[in-house]
Amino acid sequence: MFIKRNLSNIFVHITLIIVSLLSIFPFIWLTSTSLKGINEDIFAYPPVFIPQDFTWANYVEVWGKVDFIGYFVNSMIVAGLTVLLNLILSSLAGYPLARMNFKGKKIVFFSVLATIMIPFQAIMLPVYIITLKLRLIDSVSNLAGYFGLVMPFAVSAFGIFLMRQAFLKVPREIEEAAIVDGCNVFQMFIRVVIPMVKPTLAVLAVFTFIGSWGEFLWPSIMLTKDSMYTLPVGINNLQGMFSANWRYIASGSIIATIPIVIFFLAMQKYFISGENDGAVKG
C-alpha cells in the first residue's frame, strides 16, 4: 500500500511538472526572444532558448519606438476603473441574491449565470452600436473614450456569482447583531459584511485586472486616437504591414506583464483563501 501510494504521488507530481512546463513555455520563449540580438536568428531550427547574442537593448529601444508611458497610463486607468466598478457592482448585485428573498430570485440568479455562456464576440456588434449612440468614443473626448472601454466590462456574471457565494458564508448572526447595535442595512453591508469577504474581493480584483489589462479586441475596435491606445493595442503597433521586429514585440509584451505580476503578488495573501469561496453550496 505504501509503495502504491508513493507511485501514485510520483505520477501526479510528474504530470503537474509537465503541465507546468507546457504552461510557461510561451513565456520562456517570449523572454528568450526579447533578449536576442539583431545578429541572432529568432526563427532558427532547432530553437535556441539561451540567447547567444545576449542583450538588454531591446527593452531600452522599445520605449522609443512607441509611446509606452502613455499606453501604460491608459491601461492603468481602464483596468483600475474596470476593477473598481466590478467590485462595487458585483457586490451590490450579489448580496441581494445571497440574503434577500424576493419573487423570481432563482430566475434572476440563473439568468445571470446563463450569460456566462454567451461570448462577448456574440454581442459585440450591438454593444458597439450602443456605445456609438451614447457617444462614448475617444473622438468625442478622452474621458468618453475611457468610459467606452470600461462600461461593457463594468460588471460580470462571474463576479456576481463569486460575491454571492462569499456572502453566503457570512453568518447571519453577525448581520443581525449589527442591526441590533443600530446599523441600518447599508451600514451593516459596508462596515460588517464587506470586510468579511475581502479575500473574495481580492480574487475578483485579480481576475478582473488580468482580463482588462490584456483586452485587445474591444480597444482595437473602439480607439481611433494613438494617444488613447492601451498597451496591447500599442504593442501591436510595433508590427508593421510588411515587417515586424519580433524582438521589440517580445520585449514590450514582457514589460506589459510586470503590472499583472505585481498586482497578483500584492493580492496573494487574500487570493489563496478567497478562491475557494465559489465552491460553497448555495
Short mmCIF file of C-alpha atoms in Angstrom, two decimals:
data_model
loop_
_atom_site.label_atom_id
_atom_site.label_comp_id
_atom_site.label_asym_id
_atom_site.label_seq_id
_atom_site.Cartn_x
_atom_site.Cartn_y
_atom_site.Cartn_z
CA MET A 1 0.00 0.00 0.00
CA PHE A 2 2.82 2.40 0.90
CA ILE A 3 4.65 1.72 -2.40
CA LYS A 4 1.43 2.06 -4.38
CA ARG A 5 0.66 5.40 -2.74
CA ASN A 6 4.20 6.68 -3.40
CA LEU A 7 4.00 5.65 -7.06
CA SER A 8 0.66 7.45 -7.32
CA ASN A 9 2.18 10.62 -5.81
CA ILE A 10 5.17 10.43 -8.15
CA PHE A 11 2.87 10.09 -11.17
CA VAL A 12 0.78 13.07 -10.04
CA HIS A 13 3.88 15.24 -9.49
CA ILE A 14 5.36 14.30 -12.86
CA THR A 15 2.07 15.15 -14.56
CA LEU A 16 1.91 18.51 -12.78
CA ILE A 17 5.52 19.30 -13.74
CA ILE A 18 4.83 18.51 -17.41
CA VAL A 19 1.67 20.61 -17.44
CA SER A 20 3.51 23.47 -15.71
CA LEU A 21 6.32 23.39 -18.27
CA LEU A 22 3.80 23.44 -21.13
CA SER A 23 2.05 26.38 -19.50
CA ILE A 24 5.16 28.50 -19.02
CA PHE A 25 6.78 27.54 -22.36
CA PRO A 26 5.32 30.55 -24.26
CA PHE A 27 6.62 32.91 -21.56
CA ILE A 28 10.09 31.29 -21.68
CA TRP A 29 10.16 31.62 -25.48
CA LEU A 30 8.98 35.24 -25.25
CA THR A 31 11.71 36.08 -22.74
CA SER A 32 14.34 34.36 -24.84
CA THR A 33 13.27 36.28 -27.96
CA SER A 34 13.35 39.61 -26.11
CA LEU A 35 16.98 39.04 -25.10
CA LYS A 36 18.34 38.07 -28.52
CA GLY A 37 20.47 40.47 -30.52
CA ILE A 38 19.96 41.52 -34.12
CA ASN A 39 22.63 39.08 -35.30
CA GLU A 40 20.79 36.08 -33.93
CA ASP A 41 18.08 34.23 -35.86
CA ILE A 42 15.00 34.04 -33.64
CA PHE A 43 13.39 31.50 -36.01
CA ALA A 44 16.35 29.14 -36.03
CA TYR A 45 15.66 25.39 -36.04
CA PRO A 46 16.13 23.70 -33.71
CA PRO A 47 15.06 26.60 -31.49
CA VAL A 48 17.66 28.19 -29.23
CA PHE A 49 16.34 29.12 -25.80
CA ILE A 50 19.54 30.60 -24.35
CA PRO A 51 20.50 33.69 -26.39
CA GLN A 52 23.98 33.56 -27.89
CA ASP A 53 23.99 37.30 -28.58
CA PHE A 54 22.55 38.34 -25.19
CA THR A 55 21.40 41.97 -24.97
CA TRP A 56 19.10 44.25 -22.96
CA ALA A 57 18.96 46.78 -25.80
CA ASN A 58 15.53 45.60 -26.99
CA TYR A 59 13.98 46.68 -23.68
CA VAL A 60 15.59 50.10 -23.93
CA GLU A 61 14.82 50.72 -27.59
CA VAL A 62 11.18 49.64 -27.43
CA TRP A 63 10.43 52.69 -25.24
CA GLY A 64 11.44 54.97 -28.09
CA LYS A 65 9.50 53.14 -30.78
CA VAL A 66 6.07 53.80 -29.30
CA ASP A 67 4.58 55.98 -26.56
CA PHE A 68 4.98 53.25 -23.97
CA ILE A 69 4.36 55.51 -20.96
CA GLY A 70 1.15 56.86 -22.50
CA TYR A 71 -0.10 53.36 -23.31
CA PHE A 72 0.77 52.23 -19.78
CA VAL A 73 -1.18 55.12 -18.20
CA ASN A 74 -4.20 54.40 -20.43
CA SER A 75 -4.15 50.73 -19.47
CA MET A 76 -3.87 51.59 -15.78
CA ILE A 77 -6.86 53.95 -15.98
CA VAL A 78 -9.01 51.46 -17.88
CA ALA A 79 -8.02 48.47 -15.73
CA GLY A 80 -8.39 50.46 -12.50
CA LEU A 81 -11.89 51.70 -13.38
CA THR A 82 -12.93 48.24 -14.52
CA VAL A 83 -11.75 46.63 -11.29
CA LEU A 84 -13.38 49.30 -9.12
CA LEU A 85 -16.75 49.08 -10.89
CA ASN A 86 -16.69 45.27 -10.84
CA LEU A 87 -16.06 45.18 -7.11
CA ILE A 88 -18.84 47.68 -6.38
CA LEU A 89 -21.50 46.44 -8.80
CA SER A 90 -20.83 42.71 -8.30
CA SER A 91 -21.07 43.17 -4.52
CA LEU A 92 -24.29 45.16 -4.77
CA ALA A 93 -25.81 42.57 -7.11
CA GLY A 94 -24.51 39.51 -5.25
CA TYR A 95 -25.71 40.48 -1.77
CA PRO A 96 -29.46 40.53 -2.55
CA LEU A 97 -29.13 37.19 -4.35
CA ALA A 98 -27.48 35.73 -1.25
CA ARG A 99 -29.52 37.28 1.56
CA MET A 100 -32.76 38.84 0.40
CA ASN A 101 -35.93 36.96 -0.52
CA PHE A 102 -37.96 38.29 -3.43
CA LYS A 103 -40.18 36.86 -6.10
CA GLY A 104 -38.25 35.44 -9.04
CA LYS A 105 -34.93 35.34 -7.16
CA LYS A 106 -33.85 31.99 -8.60
CA ILE A 107 -34.91 33.02 -12.09
CA VAL A 108 -32.79 36.16 -11.81
CA PHE A 109 -29.80 34.22 -10.47
CA PHE A 110 -29.88 31.54 -13.15
CA SER A 111 -30.47 34.14 -15.83
CA VAL A 112 -27.32 35.93 -14.70
CA LEU A 113 -25.38 32.66 -14.74
CA ALA A 114 -26.67 31.86 -18.23
CA THR A 115 -24.94 34.95 -19.61
CA ILE A 116 -21.57 33.32 -18.85
CA MET A 117 -22.19 31.02 -21.81
CA ILE A 118 -22.54 33.97 -24.22
CA PRO A 119 -19.13 35.06 -25.59
CA PHE A 120 -18.52 38.78 -25.84
CA GLN A 121 -17.92 38.45 -29.58
CA ALA A 122 -21.57 37.41 -30.00
CA ILE A 123 -22.87 40.67 -28.50
CA MET A 124 -20.03 42.92 -29.57
CA LEU A 125 -21.90 44.49 -32.51
CA PRO A 126 -24.96 45.68 -30.52
CA VAL A 127 -22.68 46.85 -27.70
CA TYR A 128 -20.63 48.79 -30.23
CA ILE A 129 -23.76 50.43 -31.69
CA ILE A 130 -24.97 51.37 -28.19
CA THR A 131 -21.56 52.82 -27.35
CA LEU A 132 -21.58 54.91 -30.53
CA LYS A 133 -25.10 56.23 -29.82
CA LEU A 134 -24.04 57.17 -26.29
CA ARG A 135 -21.00 58.94 -27.81
CA LEU A 136 -18.62 57.01 -25.58
CA ILE A 137 -15.78 57.02 -28.08
CA ASP A 138 -12.39 58.68 -27.91
CA SER A 139 -13.13 61.02 -30.82
CA VAL A 140 -15.65 62.79 -28.56
CA SER A 141 -13.25 63.17 -25.62
CA ASN A 142 -10.63 61.15 -23.80
CA LEU A 143 -12.93 60.74 -20.80
CA ALA A 144 -15.71 59.38 -23.02
CA GLY A 145 -13.17 57.03 -24.61
CA TYR A 146 -12.19 55.62 -21.21
CA PHE A 147 -15.82 55.00 -20.27
CA GLY A 148 -16.45 53.43 -23.66
CA LEU A 149 -13.70 50.92 -22.93
CA VAL A 150 -14.82 50.26 -19.35
CA MET A 151 -18.62 50.13 -19.39
CA PRO A 152 -19.08 46.82 -21.32
CA PHE A 153 -16.95 45.11 -18.65
CA ALA A 154 -18.10 47.07 -15.59
CA VAL A 155 -19.87 44.02 -14.14
CA SER A 156 -19.79 40.33 -14.95
CA ALA A 157 -21.86 37.24 -14.20
CA PHE A 158 -18.74 35.59 -12.82
CA GLY A 159 -18.24 38.45 -10.37
CA ILE A 160 -21.87 38.38 -9.23
CA PHE A 161 -21.72 34.61 -8.70
CA LEU A 162 -18.42 34.80 -6.84
CA MET A 163 -19.64 37.53 -4.50
CA ARG A 164 -22.95 35.75 -3.88
CA GLN A 165 -21.10 32.62 -2.80
CA ALA A 166 -18.89 34.70 -0.49
CA PHE A 167 -21.88 36.41 1.14
CA LEU A 168 -23.46 33.02 1.79
CA LYS A 169 -20.51 32.18 4.03
CA VAL A 170 -21.10 35.19 6.28
CA PRO A 171 -23.08 34.06 9.38
CA ARG A 172 -26.49 35.67 9.59
CA GLU A 173 -26.00 36.14 13.34
CA ILE A 174 -23.27 38.71 12.69
CA GLU A 175 -25.54 40.74 10.42
CA GLU A 176 -28.41 40.52 12.94
CA ALA A 177 -26.08 41.68 15.73
CA ALA A 178 -25.04 44.68 13.65
CA ILE A 179 -28.70 45.61 13.08
CA VAL A 180 -29.40 45.28 16.81
CA ASP A 181 -26.43 47.58 17.51
CA GLY A 182 -28.08 50.30 15.47
CA CYS A 183 -26.70 49.84 11.95
CA ASN A 184 -29.05 50.20 9.03
CA VAL A 185 -28.81 47.73 6.15
CA PHE A 186 -26.36 49.83 4.15
CA GLN A 187 -24.08 50.47 7.15
CA MET A 188 -24.15 46.79 8.03
CA PHE A 189 -23.25 45.91 4.44
CA ILE A 190 -20.33 48.35 4.26
CA ARG A 191 -18.89 48.06 7.78
CA VAL A 192 -19.57 44.42 8.64
CA VAL A 193 -20.16 42.26 5.58
CA ILE A 194 -17.69 43.75 3.10
CA PRO A 195 -14.66 43.44 5.45
CA MET A 196 -15.51 39.75 5.93
CA VAL A 197 -15.35 39.00 2.19
CA LYS A 198 -12.07 40.78 1.46
CA PRO A 199 -10.40 37.57 0.18
CA THR A 200 -13.12 37.11 -2.42
CA LEU A 201 -12.90 40.76 -3.41
CA ALA A 202 -9.17 40.24 -3.94
CA VAL A 203 -9.82 37.21 -6.16
CA LEU A 204 -12.34 39.14 -8.23
CA ALA A 205 -9.94 42.08 -8.46
CA VAL A 206 -7.11 39.85 -9.73
CA PHE A 207 -9.21 38.13 -12.39
CA THR A 208 -10.79 41.40 -13.50
CA PHE A 209 -7.44 43.20 -13.67
CA ILE A 210 -5.86 40.42 -15.72
CA GLY A 211 -8.81 40.34 -18.13
CA SER A 212 -8.96 44.10 -18.53
CA TRP A 213 -5.19 44.58 -18.81
CA GLY A 214 -4.88 42.03 -21.60
CA GLU A 215 -8.03 43.01 -23.52
CA PHE A 216 -7.17 43.67 -27.15
CA LEU A 217 -10.25 43.17 -29.35
CA TRP A 218 -12.56 45.80 -27.84
CA PRO A 219 -9.95 48.60 -27.53
CA SER A 220 -8.71 47.94 -31.05
CA ILE A 221 -12.26 48.47 -32.33
CA MET A 222 -13.18 51.44 -30.16
CA LEU A 223 -9.98 53.51 -30.21
CA THR A 224 -9.15 55.85 -33.08
CA LYS A 225 -6.51 58.10 -31.50
CA ASP A 226 -2.98 56.84 -30.94
CA SER A 227 -2.77 58.78 -27.67
CA MET A 228 -5.66 56.68 -26.26
CA TYR A 229 -4.20 53.27 -27.10
CA THR A 230 -3.86 50.74 -24.30
CA LEU A 231 -0.74 48.58 -24.03
CA PRO A 232 -1.99 45.56 -26.06
CA VAL A 233 -3.08 47.84 -28.93
CA GLY A 234 0.05 49.96 -28.65
CA ILE A 235 2.37 46.95 -28.70
CA ASN A 236 0.53 45.71 -31.78
CA ASN A 237 1.67 48.93 -33.50
CA LEU A 238 5.20 47.52 -33.43
CA GLN A 239 4.07 45.07 -36.09
CA GLY A 240 4.03 46.75 -39.49
CA MET A 241 2.11 45.74 -42.58
CA PHE A 242 5.08 44.13 -44.30
CA SER A 243 7.55 43.54 -41.47
CA ALA A 244 7.76 43.19 -37.72
CA ASN A 245 10.56 43.42 -35.17
CA TRP A 246 9.67 40.44 -33.02
CA ARG A 247 12.39 41.33 -30.51
CA TYR A 248 10.65 44.63 -29.73
CA ILE A 249 7.24 42.96 -29.62
CA ALA A 250 8.56 40.34 -27.21
CA SER A 251 10.23 42.98 -25.05
CA GLY A 252 7.07 45.10 -24.93
CA SER A 253 4.97 42.05 -24.06
CA ILE A 254 7.29 41.13 -21.19
CA ILE A 255 7.15 44.68 -19.82
CA ALA A 256 3.36 44.62 -20.11
CA THR A 257 3.14 41.53 -17.87
CA ILE A 258 5.01 43.18 -14.98
CA PRO A 259 1.97 45.07 -13.57
CA ILE A 260 -0.05 41.84 -13.58
CA VAL A 261 2.63 40.05 -11.57
CA ILE A 262 2.92 42.97 -9.12
CA PHE A 263 -0.86 43.16 -8.70
CA PHE A 264 -1.14 39.43 -8.08
CA LEU A 265 1.69 39.45 -5.53
CA ALA A 266 0.03 42.35 -3.71
CA MET A 267 -3.23 40.37 -3.51
CA GLN A 268 -1.67 36.96 -2.93
CA LYS A 269 -2.29 36.81 0.81
CA TYR A 270 -6.04 37.14 0.17
CA PHE A 271 -6.12 35.13 -3.05
CA ILE A 272 -5.48 31.65 -1.66
CA SER A 273 -8.21 31.85 0.99
CA GLY A 274 -10.70 33.56 -1.27
CA GLU A 275 -10.50 31.43 -4.41
CA ASN A 276 -12.46 28.61 -2.74
CA ASP A 277 -15.50 30.76 -1.90
CA GLY A 278 -17.09 29.93 -5.23
CA ALA A 279 -17.31 26.29 -4.15
CA VAL A 280 -19.84 26.98 -1.39
CA LYS A 281 -23.14 25.27 -2.00
CA GLY A 282 -25.90 27.83 -2.36
#
